[in-house]
Short mmCIF file of C-alpha atoms in Angstrom, two decimals:
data_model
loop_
_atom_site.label_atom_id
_atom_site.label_comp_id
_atom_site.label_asym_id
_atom_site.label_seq_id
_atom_site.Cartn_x
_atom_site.Cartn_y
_atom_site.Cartn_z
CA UNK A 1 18.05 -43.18 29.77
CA UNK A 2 19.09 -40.70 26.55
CA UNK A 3 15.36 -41.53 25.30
CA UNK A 4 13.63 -40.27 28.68
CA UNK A 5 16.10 -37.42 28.76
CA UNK A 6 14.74 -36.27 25.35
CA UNK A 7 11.37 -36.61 26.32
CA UNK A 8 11.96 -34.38 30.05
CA UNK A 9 13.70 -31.87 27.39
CA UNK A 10 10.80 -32.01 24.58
CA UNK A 11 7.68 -32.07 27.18
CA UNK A 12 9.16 -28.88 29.11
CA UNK A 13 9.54 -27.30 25.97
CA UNK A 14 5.90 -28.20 24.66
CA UNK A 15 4.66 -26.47 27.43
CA UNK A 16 6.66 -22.81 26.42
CA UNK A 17 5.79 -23.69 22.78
CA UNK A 18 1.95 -23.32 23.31
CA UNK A 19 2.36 -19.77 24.82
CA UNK A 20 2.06 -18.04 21.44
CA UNK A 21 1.89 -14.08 21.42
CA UNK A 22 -1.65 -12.61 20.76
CA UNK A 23 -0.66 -10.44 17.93
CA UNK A 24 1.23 -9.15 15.00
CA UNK A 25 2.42 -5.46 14.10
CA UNK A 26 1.14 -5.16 10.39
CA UNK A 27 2.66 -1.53 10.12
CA UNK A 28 4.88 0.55 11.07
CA UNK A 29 4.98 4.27 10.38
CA UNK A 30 7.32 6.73 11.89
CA UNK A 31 7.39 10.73 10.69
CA UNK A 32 10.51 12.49 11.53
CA UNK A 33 11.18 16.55 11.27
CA UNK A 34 14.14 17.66 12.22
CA UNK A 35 14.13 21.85 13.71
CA UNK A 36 16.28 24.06 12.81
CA UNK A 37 17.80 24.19 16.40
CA UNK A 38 18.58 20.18 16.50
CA UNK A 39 15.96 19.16 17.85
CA UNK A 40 13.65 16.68 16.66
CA UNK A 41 9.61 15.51 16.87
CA UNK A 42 8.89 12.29 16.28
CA UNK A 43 5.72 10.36 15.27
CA UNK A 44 5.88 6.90 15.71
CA UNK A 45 2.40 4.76 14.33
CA UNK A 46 2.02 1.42 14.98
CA UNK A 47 -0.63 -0.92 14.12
CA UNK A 48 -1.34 -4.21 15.72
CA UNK A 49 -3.35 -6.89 14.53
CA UNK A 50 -4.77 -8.21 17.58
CA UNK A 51 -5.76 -11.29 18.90
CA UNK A 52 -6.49 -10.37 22.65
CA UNK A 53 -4.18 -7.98 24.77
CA UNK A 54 -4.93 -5.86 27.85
CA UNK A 55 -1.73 -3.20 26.70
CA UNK A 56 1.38 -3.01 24.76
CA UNK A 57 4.50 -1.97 25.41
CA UNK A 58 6.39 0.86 23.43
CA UNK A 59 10.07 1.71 23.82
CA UNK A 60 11.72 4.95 22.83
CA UNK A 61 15.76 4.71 23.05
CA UNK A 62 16.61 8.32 23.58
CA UNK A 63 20.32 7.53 25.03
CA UNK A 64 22.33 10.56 23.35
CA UNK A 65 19.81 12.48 22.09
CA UNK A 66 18.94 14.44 25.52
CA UNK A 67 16.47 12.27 26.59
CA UNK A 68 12.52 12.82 25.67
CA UNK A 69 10.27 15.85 25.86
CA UNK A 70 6.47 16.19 25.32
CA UNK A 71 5.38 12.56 25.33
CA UNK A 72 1.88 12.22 23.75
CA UNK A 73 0.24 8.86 23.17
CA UNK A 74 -2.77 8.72 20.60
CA UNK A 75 -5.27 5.56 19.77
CA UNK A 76 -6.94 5.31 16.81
CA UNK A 77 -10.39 6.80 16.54
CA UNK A 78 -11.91 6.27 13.24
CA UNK A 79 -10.66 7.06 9.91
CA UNK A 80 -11.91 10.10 8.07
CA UNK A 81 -13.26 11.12 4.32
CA UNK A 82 -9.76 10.55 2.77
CA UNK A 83 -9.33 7.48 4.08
CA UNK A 84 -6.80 8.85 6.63
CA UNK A 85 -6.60 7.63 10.55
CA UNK A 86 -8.39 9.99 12.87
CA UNK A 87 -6.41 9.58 16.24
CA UNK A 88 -7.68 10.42 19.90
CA UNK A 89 -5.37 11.40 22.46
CA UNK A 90 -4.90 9.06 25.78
CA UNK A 91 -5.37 10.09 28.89
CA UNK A 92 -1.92 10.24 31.24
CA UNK A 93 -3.53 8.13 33.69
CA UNK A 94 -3.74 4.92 30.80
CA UNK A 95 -0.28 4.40 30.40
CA UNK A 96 3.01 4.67 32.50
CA UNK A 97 6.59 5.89 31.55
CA UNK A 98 9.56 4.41 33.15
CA UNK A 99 13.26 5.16 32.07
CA UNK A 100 16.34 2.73 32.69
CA UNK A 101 19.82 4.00 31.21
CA UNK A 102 18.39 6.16 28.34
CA UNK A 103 15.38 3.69 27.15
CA UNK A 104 11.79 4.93 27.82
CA UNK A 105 9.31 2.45 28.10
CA UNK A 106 5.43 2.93 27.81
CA UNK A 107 3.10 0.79 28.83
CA UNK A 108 -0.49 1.41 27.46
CA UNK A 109 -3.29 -0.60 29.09
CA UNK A 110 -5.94 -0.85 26.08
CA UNK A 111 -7.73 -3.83 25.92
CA UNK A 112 -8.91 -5.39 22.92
CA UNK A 113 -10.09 -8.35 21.48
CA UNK A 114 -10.28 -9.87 17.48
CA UNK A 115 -9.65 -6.68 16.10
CA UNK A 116 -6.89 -3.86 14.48
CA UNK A 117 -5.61 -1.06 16.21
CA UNK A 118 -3.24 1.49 15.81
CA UNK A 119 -1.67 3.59 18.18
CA UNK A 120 1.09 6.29 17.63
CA UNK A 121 3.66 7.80 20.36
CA UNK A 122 4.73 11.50 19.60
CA UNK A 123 7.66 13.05 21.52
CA UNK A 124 10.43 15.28 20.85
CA UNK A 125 14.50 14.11 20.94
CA UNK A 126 15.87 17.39 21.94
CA UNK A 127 19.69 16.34 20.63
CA UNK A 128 18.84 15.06 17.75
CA UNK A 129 21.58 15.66 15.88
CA UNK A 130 25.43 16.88 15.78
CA UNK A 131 26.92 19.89 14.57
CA UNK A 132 30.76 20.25 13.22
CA UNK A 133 32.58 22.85 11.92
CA UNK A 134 32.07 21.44 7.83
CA UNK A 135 28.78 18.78 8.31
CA UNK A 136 25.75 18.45 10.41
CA UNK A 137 25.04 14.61 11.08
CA UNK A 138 21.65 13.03 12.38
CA UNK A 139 22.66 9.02 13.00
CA UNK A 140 20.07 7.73 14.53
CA UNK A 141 18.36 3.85 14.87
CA UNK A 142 14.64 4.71 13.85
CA UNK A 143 13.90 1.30 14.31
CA UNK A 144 15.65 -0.16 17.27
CA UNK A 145 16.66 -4.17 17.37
CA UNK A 146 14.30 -5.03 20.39
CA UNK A 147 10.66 -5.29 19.41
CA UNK A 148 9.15 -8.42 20.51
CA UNK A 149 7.56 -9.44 17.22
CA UNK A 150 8.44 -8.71 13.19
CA UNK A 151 6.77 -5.84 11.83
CA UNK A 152 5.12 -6.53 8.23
CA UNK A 153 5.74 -3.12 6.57
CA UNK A 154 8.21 -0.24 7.79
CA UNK A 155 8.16 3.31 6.57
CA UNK A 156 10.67 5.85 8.23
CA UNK A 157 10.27 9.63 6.88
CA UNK A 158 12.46 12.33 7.85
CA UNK A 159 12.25 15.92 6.84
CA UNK A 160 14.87 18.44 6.66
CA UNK A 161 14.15 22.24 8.15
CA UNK A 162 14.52 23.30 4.46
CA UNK A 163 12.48 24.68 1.64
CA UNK A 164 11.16 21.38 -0.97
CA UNK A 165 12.98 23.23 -3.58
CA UNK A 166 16.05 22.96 -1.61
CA UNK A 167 18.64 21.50 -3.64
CA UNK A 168 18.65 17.70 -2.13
CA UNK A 169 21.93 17.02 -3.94
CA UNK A 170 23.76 18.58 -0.78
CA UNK A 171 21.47 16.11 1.65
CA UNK A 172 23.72 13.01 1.63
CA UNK A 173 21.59 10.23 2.75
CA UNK A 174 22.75 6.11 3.95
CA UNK A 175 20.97 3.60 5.69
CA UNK A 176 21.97 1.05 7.92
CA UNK A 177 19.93 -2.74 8.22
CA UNK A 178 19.02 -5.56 6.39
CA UNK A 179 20.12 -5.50 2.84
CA UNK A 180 16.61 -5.74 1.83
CA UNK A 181 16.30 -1.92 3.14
CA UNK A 182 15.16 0.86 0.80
CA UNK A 183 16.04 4.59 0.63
CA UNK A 184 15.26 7.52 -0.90
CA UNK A 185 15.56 11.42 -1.09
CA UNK A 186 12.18 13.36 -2.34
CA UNK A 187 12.22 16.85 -2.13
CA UNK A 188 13.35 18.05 1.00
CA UNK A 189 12.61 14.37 3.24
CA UNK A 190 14.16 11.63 3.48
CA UNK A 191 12.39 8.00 3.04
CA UNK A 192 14.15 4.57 4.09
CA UNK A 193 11.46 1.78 3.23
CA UNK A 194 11.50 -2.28 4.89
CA UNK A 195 9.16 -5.06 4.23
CA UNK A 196 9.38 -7.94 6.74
CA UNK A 197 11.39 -6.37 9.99
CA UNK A 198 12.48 -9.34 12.08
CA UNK A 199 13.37 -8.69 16.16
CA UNK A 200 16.98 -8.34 16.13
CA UNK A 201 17.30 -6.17 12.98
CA UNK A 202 17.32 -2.65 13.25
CA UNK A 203 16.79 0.73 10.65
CA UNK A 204 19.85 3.27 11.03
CA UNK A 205 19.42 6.33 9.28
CA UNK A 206 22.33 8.44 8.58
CA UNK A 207 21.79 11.69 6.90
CA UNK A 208 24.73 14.73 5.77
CA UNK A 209 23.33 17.99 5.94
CA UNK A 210 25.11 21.38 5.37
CA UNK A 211 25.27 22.79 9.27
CA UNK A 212 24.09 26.22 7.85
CA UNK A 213 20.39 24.40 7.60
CA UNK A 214 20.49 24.89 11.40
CA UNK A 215 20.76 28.13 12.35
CA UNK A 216 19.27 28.06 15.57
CA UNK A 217 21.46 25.49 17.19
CA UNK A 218 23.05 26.27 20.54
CA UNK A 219 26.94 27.26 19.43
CA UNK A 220 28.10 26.35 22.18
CA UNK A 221 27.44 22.88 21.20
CA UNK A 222 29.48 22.83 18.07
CA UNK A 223 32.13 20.95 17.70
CA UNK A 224 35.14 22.20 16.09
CA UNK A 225 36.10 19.67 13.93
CA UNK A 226 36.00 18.86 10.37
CA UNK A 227 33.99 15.51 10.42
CA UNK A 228 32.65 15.27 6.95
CA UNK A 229 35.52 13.22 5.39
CA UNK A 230 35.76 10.94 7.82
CA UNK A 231 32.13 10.44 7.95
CA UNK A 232 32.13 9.78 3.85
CA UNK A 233 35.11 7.33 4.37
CA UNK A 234 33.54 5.53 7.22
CA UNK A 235 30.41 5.08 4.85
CA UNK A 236 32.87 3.59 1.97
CA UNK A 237 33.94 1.22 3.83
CA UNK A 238 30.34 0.21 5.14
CA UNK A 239 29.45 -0.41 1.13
CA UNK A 240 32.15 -2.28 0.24
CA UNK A 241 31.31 -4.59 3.18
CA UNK A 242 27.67 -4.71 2.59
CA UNK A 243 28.53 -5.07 -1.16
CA UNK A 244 31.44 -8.29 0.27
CA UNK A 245 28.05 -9.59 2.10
CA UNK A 246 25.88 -9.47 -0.59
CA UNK A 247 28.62 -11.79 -2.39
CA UNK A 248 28.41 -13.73 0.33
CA UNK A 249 25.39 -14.57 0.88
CA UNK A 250 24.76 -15.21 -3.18
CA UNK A 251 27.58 -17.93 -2.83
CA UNK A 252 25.94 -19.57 -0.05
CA UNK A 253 22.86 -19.70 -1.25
CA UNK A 254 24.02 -21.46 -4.50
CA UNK A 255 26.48 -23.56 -2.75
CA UNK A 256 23.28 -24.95 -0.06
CA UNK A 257 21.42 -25.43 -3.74
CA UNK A 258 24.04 -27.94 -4.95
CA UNK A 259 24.28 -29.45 -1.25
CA UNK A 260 20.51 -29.97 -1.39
CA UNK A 261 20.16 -31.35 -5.16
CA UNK A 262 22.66 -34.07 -4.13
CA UNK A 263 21.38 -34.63 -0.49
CA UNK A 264 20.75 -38.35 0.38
CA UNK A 265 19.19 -39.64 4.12
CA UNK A 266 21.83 -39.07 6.53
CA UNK A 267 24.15 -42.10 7.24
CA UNK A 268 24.99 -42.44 11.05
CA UNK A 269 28.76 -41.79 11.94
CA UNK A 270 29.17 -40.09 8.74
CA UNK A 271 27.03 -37.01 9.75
CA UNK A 272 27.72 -34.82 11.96
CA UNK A 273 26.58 -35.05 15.64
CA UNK A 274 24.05 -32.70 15.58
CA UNK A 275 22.50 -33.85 12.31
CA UNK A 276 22.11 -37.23 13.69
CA UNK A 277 20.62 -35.41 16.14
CA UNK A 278 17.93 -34.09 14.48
CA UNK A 279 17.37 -37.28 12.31
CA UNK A 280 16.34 -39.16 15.85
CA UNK A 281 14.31 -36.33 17.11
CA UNK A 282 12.49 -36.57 14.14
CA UNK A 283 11.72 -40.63 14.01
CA UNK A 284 11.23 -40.83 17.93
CA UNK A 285 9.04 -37.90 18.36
CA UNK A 286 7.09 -37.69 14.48
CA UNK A 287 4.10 -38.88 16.02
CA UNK A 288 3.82 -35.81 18.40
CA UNK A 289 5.51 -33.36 15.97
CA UNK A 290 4.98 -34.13 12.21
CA UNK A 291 6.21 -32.30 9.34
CA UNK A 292 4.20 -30.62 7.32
CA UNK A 293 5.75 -32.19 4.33
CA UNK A 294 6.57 -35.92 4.35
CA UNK A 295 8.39 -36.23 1.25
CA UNK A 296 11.40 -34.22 3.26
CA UNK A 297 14.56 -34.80 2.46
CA UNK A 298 17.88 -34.72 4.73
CA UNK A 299 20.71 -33.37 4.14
CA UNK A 300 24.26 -34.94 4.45
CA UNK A 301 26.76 -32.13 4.20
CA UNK A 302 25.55 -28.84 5.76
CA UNK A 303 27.47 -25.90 5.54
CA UNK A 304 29.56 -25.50 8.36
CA UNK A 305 28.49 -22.33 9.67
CA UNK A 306 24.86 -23.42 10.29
CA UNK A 307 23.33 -23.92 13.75
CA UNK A 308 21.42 -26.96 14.41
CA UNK A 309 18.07 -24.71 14.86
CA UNK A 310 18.75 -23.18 11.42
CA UNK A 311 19.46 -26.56 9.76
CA UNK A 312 16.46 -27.97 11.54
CA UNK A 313 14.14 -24.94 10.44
CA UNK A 314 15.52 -26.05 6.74
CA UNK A 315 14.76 -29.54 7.22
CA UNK A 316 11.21 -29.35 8.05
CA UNK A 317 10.47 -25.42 6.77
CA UNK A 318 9.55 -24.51 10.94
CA UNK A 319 10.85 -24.07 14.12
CA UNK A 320 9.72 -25.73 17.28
CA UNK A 321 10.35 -27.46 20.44
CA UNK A 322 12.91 -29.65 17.48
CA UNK A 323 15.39 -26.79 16.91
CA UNK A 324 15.07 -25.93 20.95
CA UNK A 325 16.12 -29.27 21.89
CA UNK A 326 19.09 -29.41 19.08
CA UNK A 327 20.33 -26.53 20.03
CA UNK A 328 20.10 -27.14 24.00
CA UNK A 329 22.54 -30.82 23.30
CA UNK A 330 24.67 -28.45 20.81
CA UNK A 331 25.44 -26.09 23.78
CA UNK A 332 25.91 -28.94 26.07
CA UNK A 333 28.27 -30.74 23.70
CA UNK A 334 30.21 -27.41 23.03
CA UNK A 335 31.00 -26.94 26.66
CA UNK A 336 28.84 -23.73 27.14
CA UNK A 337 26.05 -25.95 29.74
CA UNK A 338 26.76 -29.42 31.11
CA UNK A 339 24.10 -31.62 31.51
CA UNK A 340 23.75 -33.68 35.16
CA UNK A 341 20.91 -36.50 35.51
CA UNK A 342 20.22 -38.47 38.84
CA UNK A 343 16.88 -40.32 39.64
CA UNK A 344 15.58 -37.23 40.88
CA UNK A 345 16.92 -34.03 38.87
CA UNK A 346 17.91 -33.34 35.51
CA UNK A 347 19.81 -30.57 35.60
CA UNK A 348 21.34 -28.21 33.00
CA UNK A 349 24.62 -25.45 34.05
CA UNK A 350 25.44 -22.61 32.59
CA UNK A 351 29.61 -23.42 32.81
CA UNK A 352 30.70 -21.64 29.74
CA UNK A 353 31.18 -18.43 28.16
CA UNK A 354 28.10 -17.03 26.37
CA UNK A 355 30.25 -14.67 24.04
CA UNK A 356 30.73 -16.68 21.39
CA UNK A 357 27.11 -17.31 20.87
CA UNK A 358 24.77 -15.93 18.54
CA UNK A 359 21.79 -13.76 19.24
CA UNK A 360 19.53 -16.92 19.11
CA UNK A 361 21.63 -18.97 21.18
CA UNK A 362 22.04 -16.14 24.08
CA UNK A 363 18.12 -15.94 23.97
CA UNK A 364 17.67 -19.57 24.67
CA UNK A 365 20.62 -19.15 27.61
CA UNK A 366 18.40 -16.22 28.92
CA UNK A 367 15.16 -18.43 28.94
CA UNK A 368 16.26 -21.34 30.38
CA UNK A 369 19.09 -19.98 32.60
CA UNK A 370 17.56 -16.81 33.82
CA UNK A 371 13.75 -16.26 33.33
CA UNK A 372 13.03 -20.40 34.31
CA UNK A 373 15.88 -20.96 36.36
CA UNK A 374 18.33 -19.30 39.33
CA UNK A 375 20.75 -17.25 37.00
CA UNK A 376 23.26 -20.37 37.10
CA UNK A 377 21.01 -23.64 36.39
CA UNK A 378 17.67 -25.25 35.80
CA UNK A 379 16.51 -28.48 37.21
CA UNK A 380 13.93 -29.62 34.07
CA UNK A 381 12.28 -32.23 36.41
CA UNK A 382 11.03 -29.15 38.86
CA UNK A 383 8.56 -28.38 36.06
CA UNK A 384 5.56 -30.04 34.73
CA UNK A 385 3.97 -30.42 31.94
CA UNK A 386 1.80 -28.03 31.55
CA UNK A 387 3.71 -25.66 34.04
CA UNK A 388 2.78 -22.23 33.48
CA UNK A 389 5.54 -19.84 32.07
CA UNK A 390 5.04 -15.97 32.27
CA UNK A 391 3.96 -14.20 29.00
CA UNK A 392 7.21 -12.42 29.25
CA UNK A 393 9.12 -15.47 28.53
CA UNK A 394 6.51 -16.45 26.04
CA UNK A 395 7.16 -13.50 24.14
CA UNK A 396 10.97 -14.09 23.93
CA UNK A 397 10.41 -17.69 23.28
CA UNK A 398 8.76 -15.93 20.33
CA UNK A 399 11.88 -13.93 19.55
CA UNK A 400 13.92 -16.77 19.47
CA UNK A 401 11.77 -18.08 16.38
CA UNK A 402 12.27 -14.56 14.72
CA UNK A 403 15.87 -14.85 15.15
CA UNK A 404 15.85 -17.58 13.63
CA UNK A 405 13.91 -16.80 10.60
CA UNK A 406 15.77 -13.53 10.34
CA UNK A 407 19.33 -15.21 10.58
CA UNK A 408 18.27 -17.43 7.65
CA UNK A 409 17.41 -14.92 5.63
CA UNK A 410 20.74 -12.72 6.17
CA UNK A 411 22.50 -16.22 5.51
CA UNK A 412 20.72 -17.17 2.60
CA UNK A 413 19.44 -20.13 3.79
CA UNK A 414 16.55 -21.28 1.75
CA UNK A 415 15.59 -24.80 1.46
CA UNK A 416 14.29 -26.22 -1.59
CA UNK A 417 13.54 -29.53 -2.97
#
């Protein structure tokens, strides 16, 4: 009975597995410049390398900056003598705006097949930043935490309404993300750099500027407060946690390097649940779902902060329909679903709190709860093998295995034989 309720689990999840998304986002290039009354236009250039789409989907999060104003959308038309993008603007009547509690999304119809495209979104945040009596502050995500894929190269730049012989020392810059993040002051812009942006991250810039810079800024507006100090502190104490992280993650990392120079075959009741788990995944399904490498070793005493999907990924350097079904029997044997099975349904209940869980875990919940079944549960034996399940499922099925990849690398998690 626990075989064929694998195999129900495994084949349902096959079927989501093969729904792969039909391209990547090589690039990512957004030009900020800030105005000298607050405001601030935007240029956001992204460029897809495409399988086969009919459209993409572009969101602007404009919640507290006054919404948008003067929305263009531009496709790529061409590059010109220096090498440099030439850019056509869209017709209205291609794309559509809708708004939903601050977010804007666009959705471009474009269709394309086999090929590389870039397409930038231009619009104006007319509260861009904040004005006190001692500091004016932009704090701003630039790159928000919900695209749908991981962006190969990031490049944020953000110029100040100043001369470039301004003297930058008074232009206090930070930046908020992945530890990997780069940033830099050059002349009068600011430049925050990131290779490898995984769904789930995000790019926070958060720039100090003398409030004289704006001299067109509704005074009204101001507040009357001195801010700057407590601004300063607030970013002290952000370092010496990022620093604490750093730390962190270094131990980790070396202590998962000892683990896995001394790692033998796992030994049934001595391993943990879930890593027995995996081990019989692996020898009743490595037929349909081989590793790449079959000199892989397993592990005996994981670290006890990693998920079965991240130990899994480990294991066998990928995640698939494995690290799904590990992590599904995790959540049932922490409470968070139960798991019923008659001759007729198998079904899995959300019964427990989801706020414990991490982003990957929630995503999973949302699939499998929400998107395939009624909000509360999801009878697996309702669905066949190759049932079909809407791209917008496929693409967070996609997520999950970015969240994934991203939460090893913020853990340290790097296996090695």
């Amino acid at each position: 009975m626990k075989k064929n309720i694998l195999r129900i689990f495994l084949f349902f999840l096959i079927s989501i597995v093969s729904f792969a998304a039909s391209f990547n986002i090589s690039e990512l290039d957004v030009e900020a410049k800030l105005q000298k009354d607050g405001s601030m236009l935007v240029s956001e250039a992204v460029t897809y390398d495409i399988d086969e789409i009919n459209g993409v989907y572009f969101d602007i999060d404009a919640k507290g900056y006054g919404g948008i104003t003067s929305l263009q959308v531009f496709e790529d038309n061409g590059v010109s003598d220096n090498n440099e993008i030439l850019f056509n603007e869209v017709n209205p009547s291609n794309y559509e705006v809708t708004e939903n509690d601050g977010v804007y999304r666009i959705k471009l119809y474009s269709k394309n097949y086999n090929n590389v495209r870039t397409f930038k979104f231009v619009y104006t945040l007319p509260e861009a930043i904040k004005v006190y009596e001692d500091v004016a502050q932009l704090n701003r995500k630039m790159v928000g935490q919900d695209w749908q894929q991981g962006i190969s190269t990031v490049k944020v730049t953000i110029e100040i309404p100043v001369s470039k012989d301004y003297d930058n020392s008074k232009i206090l810059v930070f930046g908020h993300g992945p530890l990997t993040g780069e940033v830099d002051k050059v002349e009068n812009t600011v430049v925050y750099k990131l290779d490898d942006y995984y769904p789930g991250d995000f790019l926070e810039a958060h720039i100090l500027m003398e409030p004289e810079i704006f001299s067109e800024y509704d005074k009204s507006k101001i507040i009357h407060r001195d801010m700057k100090q407590e601004l300063l502190d607030m970013e002290a104490k952000l370092a010496d946690e990022a620093n604490e992280e750093r730390e962190n993650a270094l131990k980790r990392e070396q202590r998962l390097q000892k683990i896995s120079n001394n790692a033998k075959p796992i030994m049934g009741g001595i391993a943990s649940i879930w890593a027995v788990l995996m081990y019989y995944i692996h020898m009743v399904f490595k037929r349909k779902n081989k590793s790449k490498n079959d000199n892989i070793k397993y592990l005996r005493d994981l670290p006890d902060y990693s998920s079965p999907a991240l130990v899994g990924a480990i294991m066998t350097k990928s995640v698939n329909d494995n690290e799904i079904l590990a992590t599904i029997v995790d959540l049932i044997r922490r409470k968070i679903l139960t798991l019923e099975t008659t001759d007729k349904k198998t079904i899995i209940t959300l019964t427990g709190s989801t706020g414990i869980l991490s982003t990957q875990e929630k995503t999973l919940i949302d699939i499998y709860i929400n998107d395939l079944g009624d909000g509360r549960s999801l009878d697996l034996k309702s669905f066949g093998f190759f049932h079909k399940v809407p791209m917008r499922t496929a693409n967070k099925f996609e997520k999950w295995k970015d969240y994934i990849v991203n939460e090893m690398n913020r853990e340290g998690l790097v296996y090695e034989h």
